[in-house]
GROMACS .gro file of N, CA and C in nm:
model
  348
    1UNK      N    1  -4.976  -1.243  -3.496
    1UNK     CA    2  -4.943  -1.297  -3.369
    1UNK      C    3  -4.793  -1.277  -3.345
    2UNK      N    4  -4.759  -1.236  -3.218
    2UNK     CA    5  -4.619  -1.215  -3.202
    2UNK      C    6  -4.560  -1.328  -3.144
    3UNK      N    7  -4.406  -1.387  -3.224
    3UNK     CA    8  -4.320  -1.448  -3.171
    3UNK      C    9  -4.315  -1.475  -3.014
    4UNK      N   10  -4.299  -1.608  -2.962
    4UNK     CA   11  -4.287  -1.638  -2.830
    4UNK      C   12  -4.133  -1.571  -2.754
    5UNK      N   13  -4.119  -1.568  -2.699
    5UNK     CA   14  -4.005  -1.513  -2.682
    5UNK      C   15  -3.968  -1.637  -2.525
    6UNK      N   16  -3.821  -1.693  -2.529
    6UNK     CA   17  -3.825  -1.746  -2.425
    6UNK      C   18  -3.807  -1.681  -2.246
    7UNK      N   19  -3.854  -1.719  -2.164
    7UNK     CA   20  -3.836  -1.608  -2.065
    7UNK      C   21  -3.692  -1.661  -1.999
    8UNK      N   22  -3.732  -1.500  -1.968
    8UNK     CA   23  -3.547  -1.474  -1.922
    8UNK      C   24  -3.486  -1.527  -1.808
    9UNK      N   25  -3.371  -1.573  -1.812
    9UNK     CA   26  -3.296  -1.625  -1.720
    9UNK      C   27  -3.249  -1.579  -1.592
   10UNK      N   28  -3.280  -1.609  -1.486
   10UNK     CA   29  -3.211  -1.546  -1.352
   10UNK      C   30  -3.137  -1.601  -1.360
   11UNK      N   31  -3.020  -1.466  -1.300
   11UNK     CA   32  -2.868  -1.527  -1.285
   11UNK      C   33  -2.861  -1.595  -1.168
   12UNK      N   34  -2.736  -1.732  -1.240
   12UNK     CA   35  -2.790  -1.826  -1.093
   12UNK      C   36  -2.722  -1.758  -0.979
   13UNK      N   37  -2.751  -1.827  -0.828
   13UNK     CA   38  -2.753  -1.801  -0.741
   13UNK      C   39  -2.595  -1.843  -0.726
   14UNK      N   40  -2.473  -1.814  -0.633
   14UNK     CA   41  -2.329  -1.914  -0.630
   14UNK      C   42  -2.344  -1.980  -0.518
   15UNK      N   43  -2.300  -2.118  -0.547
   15UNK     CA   44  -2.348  -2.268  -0.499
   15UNK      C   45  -2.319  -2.205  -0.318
   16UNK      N   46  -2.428  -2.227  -0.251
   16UNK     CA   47  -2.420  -2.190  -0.116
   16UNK      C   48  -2.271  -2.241  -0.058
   17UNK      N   49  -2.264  -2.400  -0.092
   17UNK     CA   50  -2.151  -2.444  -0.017
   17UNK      C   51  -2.017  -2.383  -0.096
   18UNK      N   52  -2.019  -2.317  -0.179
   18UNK     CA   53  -1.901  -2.256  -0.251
   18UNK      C   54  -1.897  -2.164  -0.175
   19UNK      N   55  -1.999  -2.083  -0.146
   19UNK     CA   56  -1.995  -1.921  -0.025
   19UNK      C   57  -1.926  -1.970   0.065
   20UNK      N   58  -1.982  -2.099   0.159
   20UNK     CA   59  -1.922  -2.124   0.261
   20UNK      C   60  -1.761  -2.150   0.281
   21UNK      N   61  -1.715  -2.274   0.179
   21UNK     CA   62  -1.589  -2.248   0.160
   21UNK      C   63  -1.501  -2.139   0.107
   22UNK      N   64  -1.550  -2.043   0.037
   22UNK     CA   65  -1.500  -1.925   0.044
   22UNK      C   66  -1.444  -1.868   0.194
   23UNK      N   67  -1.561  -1.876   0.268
   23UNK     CA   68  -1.589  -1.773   0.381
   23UNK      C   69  -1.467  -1.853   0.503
   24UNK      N   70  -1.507  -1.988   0.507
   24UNK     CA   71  -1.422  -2.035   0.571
   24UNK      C   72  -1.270  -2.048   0.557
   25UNK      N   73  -1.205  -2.059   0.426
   25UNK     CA   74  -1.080  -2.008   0.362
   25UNK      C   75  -1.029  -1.903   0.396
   26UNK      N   76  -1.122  -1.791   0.379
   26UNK     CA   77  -1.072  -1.634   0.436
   26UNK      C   78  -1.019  -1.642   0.589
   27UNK      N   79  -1.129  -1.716   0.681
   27UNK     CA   80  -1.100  -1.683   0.802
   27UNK      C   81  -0.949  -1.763   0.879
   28UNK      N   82  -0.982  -1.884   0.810
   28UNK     CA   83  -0.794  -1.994   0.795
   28UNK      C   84  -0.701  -1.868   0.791
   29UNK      N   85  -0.688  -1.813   0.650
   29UNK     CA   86  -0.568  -1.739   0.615
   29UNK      C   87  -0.556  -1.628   0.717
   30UNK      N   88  -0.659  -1.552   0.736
   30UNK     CA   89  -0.682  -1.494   0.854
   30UNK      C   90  -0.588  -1.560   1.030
   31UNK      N   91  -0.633  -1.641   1.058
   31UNK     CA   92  -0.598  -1.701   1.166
   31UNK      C   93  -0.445  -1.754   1.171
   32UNK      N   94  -0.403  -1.781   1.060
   32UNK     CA   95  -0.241  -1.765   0.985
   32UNK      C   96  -0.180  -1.695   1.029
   33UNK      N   97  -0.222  -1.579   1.007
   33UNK     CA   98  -0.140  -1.425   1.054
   33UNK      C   99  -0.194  -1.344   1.149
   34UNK      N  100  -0.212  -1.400   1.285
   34UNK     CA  101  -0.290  -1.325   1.395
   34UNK      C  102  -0.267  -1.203   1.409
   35UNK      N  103  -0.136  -1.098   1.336
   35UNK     CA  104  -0.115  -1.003   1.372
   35UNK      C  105  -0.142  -0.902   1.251
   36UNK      N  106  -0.186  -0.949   1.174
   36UNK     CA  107  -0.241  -0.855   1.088
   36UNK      C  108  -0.382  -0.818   1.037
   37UNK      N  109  -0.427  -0.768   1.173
   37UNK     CA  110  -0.534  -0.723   1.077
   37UNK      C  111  -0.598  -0.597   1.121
   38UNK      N  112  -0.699  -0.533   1.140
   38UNK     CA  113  -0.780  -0.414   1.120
   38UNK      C  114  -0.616  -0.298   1.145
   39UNK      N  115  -0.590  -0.319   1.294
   39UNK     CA  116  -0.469  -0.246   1.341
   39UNK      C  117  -0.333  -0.203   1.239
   40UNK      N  118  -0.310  -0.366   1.178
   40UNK     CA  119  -0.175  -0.392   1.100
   40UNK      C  120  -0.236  -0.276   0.990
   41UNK      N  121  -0.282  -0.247   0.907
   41UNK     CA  122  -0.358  -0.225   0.809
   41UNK      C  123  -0.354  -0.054   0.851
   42UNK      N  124  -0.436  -0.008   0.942
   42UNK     CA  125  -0.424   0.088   0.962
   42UNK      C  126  -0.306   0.184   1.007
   43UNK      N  127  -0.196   0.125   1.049
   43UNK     CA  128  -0.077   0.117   1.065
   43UNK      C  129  -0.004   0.173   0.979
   44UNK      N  130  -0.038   0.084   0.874
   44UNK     CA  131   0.070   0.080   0.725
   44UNK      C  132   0.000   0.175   0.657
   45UNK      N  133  -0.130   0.220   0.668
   45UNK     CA  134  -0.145   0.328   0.591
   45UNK      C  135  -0.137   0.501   0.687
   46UNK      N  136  -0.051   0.462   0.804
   46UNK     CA  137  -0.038   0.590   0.854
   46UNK      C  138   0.143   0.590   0.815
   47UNK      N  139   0.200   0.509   0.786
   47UNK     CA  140   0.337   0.482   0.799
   47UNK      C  141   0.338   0.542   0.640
   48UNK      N  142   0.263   0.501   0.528
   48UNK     CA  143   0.262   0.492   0.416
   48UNK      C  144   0.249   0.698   0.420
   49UNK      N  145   0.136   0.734   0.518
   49UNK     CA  146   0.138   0.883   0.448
   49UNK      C  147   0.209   0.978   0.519
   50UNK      N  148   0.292   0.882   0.582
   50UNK     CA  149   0.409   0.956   0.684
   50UNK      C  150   0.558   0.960   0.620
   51UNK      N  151   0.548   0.847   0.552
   51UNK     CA  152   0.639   0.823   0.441
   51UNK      C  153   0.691   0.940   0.382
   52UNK      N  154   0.563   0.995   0.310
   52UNK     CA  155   0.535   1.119   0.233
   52UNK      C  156   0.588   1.224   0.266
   53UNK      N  157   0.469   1.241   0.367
   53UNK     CA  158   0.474   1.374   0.442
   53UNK      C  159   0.590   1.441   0.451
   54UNK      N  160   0.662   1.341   0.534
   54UNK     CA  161   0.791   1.407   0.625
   54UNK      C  162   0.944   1.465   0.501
   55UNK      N  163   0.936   1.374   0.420
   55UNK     CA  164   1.056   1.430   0.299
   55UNK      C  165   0.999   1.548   0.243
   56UNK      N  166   0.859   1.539   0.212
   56UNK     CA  167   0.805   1.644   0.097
   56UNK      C  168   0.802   1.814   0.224
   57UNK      N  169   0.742   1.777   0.383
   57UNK     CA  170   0.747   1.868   0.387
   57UNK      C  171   0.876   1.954   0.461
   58UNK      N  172   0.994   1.866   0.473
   58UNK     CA  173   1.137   1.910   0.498
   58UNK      C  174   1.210   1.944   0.350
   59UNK      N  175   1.138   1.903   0.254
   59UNK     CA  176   1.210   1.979   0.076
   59UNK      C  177   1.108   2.109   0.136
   60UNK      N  178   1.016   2.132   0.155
   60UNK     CA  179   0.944   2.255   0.151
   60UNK      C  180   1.033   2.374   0.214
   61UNK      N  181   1.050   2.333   0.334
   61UNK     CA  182   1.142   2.402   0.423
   61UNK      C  183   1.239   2.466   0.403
   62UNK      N  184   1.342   2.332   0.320
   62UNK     CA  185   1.461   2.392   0.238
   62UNK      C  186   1.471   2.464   0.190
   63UNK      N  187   1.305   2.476   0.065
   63UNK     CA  188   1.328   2.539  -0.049
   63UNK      C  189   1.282   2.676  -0.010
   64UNK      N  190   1.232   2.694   0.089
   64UNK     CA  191   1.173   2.836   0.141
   64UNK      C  192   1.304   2.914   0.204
   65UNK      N  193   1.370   2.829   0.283
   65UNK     CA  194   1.542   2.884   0.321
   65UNK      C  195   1.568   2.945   0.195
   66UNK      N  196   1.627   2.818   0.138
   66UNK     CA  197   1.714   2.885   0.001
   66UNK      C  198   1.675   2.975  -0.091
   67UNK      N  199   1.541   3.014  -0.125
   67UNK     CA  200   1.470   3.096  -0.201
   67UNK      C  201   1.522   3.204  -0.093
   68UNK      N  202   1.475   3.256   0.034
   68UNK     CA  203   1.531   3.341   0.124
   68UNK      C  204   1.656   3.394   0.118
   69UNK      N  205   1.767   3.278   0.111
   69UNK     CA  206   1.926   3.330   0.124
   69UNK      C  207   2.000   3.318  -0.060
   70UNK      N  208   1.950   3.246  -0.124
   70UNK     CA  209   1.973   3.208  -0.225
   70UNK      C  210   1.927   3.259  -0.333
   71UNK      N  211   1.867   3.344  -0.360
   71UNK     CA  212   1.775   3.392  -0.511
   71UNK      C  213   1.853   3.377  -0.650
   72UNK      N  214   1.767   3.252  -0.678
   72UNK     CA  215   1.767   3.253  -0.809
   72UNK      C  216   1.686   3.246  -0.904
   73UNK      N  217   1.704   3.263  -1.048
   73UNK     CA  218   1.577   3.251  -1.148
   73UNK      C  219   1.476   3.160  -1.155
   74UNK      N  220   1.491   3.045  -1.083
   74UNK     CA  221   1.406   2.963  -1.035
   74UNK      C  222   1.356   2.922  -0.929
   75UNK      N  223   1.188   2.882  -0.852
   75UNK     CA  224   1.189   2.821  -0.758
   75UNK      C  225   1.263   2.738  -0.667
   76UNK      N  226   1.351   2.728  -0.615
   76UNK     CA  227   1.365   2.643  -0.483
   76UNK      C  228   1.268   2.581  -0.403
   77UNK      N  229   1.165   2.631  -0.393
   77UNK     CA  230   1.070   2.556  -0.312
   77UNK      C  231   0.987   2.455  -0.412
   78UNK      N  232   0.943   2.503  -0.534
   78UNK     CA  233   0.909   2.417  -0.603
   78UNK      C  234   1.025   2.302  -0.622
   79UNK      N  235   1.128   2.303  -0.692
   79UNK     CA  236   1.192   2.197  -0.682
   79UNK      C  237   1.233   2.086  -0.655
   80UNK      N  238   1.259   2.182  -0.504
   80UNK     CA  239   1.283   2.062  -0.379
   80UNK      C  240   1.161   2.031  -0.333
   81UNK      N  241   1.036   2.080  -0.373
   81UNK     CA  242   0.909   1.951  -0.340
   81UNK      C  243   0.860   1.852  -0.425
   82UNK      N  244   0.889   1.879  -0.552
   82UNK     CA  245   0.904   1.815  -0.680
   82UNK      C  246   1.003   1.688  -0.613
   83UNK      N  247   1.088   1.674  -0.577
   83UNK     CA  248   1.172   1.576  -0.527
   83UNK      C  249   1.157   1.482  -0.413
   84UNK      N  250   1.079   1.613  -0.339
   84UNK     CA  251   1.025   1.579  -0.180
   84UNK      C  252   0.962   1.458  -0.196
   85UNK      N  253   0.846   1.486  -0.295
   85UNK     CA  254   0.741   1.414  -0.317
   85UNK      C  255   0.766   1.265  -0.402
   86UNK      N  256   0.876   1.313  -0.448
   86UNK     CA  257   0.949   1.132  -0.522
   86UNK      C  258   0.975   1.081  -0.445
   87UNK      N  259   1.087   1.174  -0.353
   87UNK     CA  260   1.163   1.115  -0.201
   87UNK      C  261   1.073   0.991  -0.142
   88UNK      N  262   0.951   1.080  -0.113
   88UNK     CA  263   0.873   1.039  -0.040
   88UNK      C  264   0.787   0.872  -0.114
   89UNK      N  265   0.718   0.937  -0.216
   89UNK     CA  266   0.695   0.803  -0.280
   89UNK      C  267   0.778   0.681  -0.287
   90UNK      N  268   0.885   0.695  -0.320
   90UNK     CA  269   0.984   0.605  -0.315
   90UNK      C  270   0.986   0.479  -0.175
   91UNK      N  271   1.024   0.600  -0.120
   91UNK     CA  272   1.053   0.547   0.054
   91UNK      C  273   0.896   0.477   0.072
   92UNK      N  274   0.786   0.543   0.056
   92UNK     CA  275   0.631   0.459   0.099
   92UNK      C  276   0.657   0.325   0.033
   93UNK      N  277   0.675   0.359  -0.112
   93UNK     CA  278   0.681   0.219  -0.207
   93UNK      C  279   0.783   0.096  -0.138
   94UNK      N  280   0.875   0.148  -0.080
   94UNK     CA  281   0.996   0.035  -0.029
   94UNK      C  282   0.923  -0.031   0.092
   95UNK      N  283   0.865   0.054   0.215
   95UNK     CA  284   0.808   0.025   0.316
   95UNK      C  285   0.698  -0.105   0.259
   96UNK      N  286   0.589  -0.046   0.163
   96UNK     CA  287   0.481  -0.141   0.128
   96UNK      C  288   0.574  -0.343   0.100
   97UNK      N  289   0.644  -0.268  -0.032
   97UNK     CA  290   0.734  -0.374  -0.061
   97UNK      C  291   0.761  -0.470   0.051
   98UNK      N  292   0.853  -0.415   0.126
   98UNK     CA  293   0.873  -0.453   0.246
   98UNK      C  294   0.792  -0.547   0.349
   99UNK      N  295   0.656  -0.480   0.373
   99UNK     CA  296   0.547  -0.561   0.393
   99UNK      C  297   0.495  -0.632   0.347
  100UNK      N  298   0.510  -0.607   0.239
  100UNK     CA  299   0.476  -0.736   0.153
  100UNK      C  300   0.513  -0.882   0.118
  101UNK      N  301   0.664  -0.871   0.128
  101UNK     CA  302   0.744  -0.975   0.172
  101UNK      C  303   0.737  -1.043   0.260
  102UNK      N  304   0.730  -0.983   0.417
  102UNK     CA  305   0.723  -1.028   0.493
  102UNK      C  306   0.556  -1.107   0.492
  103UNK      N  307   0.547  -1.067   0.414
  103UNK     CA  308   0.374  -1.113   0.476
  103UNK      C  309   0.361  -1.224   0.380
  104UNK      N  310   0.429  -1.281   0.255
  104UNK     CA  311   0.426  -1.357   0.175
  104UNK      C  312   0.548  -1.450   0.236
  105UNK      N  313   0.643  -1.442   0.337
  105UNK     CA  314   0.690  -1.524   0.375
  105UNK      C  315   0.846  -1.461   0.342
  106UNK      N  316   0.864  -1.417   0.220
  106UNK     CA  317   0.961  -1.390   0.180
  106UNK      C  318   1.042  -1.323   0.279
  107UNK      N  319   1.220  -1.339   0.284
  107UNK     CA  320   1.299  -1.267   0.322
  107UNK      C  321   1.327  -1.140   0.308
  108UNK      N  322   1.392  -1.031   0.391
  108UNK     CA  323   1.414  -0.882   0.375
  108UNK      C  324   1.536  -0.894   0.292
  109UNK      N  325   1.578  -0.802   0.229
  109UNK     CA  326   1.734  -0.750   0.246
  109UNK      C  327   1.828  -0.827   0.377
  110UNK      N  328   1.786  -0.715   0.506
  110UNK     CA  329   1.874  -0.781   0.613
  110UNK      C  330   1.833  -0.855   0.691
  111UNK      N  331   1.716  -0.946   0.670
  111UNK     CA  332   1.748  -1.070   0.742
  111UNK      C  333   1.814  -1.161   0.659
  112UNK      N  334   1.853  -1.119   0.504
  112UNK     CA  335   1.919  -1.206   0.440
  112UNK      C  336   2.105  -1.185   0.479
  113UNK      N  337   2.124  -1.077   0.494
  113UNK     CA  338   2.241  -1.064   0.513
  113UNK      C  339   2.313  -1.108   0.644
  114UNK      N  340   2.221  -1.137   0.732
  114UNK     CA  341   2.243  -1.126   0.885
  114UNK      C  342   2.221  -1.303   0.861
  115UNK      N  343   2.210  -1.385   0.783
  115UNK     CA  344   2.239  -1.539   0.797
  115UNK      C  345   2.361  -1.584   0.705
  116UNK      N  346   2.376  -1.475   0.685
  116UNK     CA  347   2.531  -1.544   0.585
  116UNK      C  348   2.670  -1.528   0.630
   0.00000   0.00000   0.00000
């Protein structure tokens, strides 16, 4: 005869009224910041790959000049997109930062400087 085996456990369900206060929490914090949302969001991620774009593809430019008037044993265009592309990261990363602060309440740089 084979061992009983106990039957298996459904995972419980999460306490309905826990969903609800979840759900209702979100929409508070939400209503907090009337100006951020679907728009704000989409915004920051066109700003974020514009960030990019624009350093990496003005190193491109450069480096295609200077390879042109300049020849040397090495890329120029590689280089200066190698840089472009830090340039660029950098500057996205400060922007996010940036937003981020503001959105946590925190002060900028210059609205700190502009009260002293």
């Amino acid at each position: 005869m084979k061992p009983k085996t106990p039957p298996e456990k459904k995972p419980e369900k999460p306490d309905f009224s826990a969903q609800i206060e979840r759900k209702v929490q979100r929409k508070l914090r939400a209503r907090e910041h009337p100006g951020q949302n679907i728009y704000f969001w989409l915004g920051m991620f066109g700003m974020v790959g514009w960030s990019v774009a624009i350093p990496t593809l003005l190193s491109i430019v450069a480096g295609v000049w200077l390879d042109r008037h300049l020849p040397v044993d090495f890329s120029w265009t590689l280089t200066l997109l190698v840089l472009g592309i830090g340039l660029g990261c950098w500057n996205a990363w400060y922007w996010v930062q940036r937003a981020q602060r503001q959105r946590t309440g925190e002060q900028t740089d210059e609205h700190a400087e502009h009260e002293r």
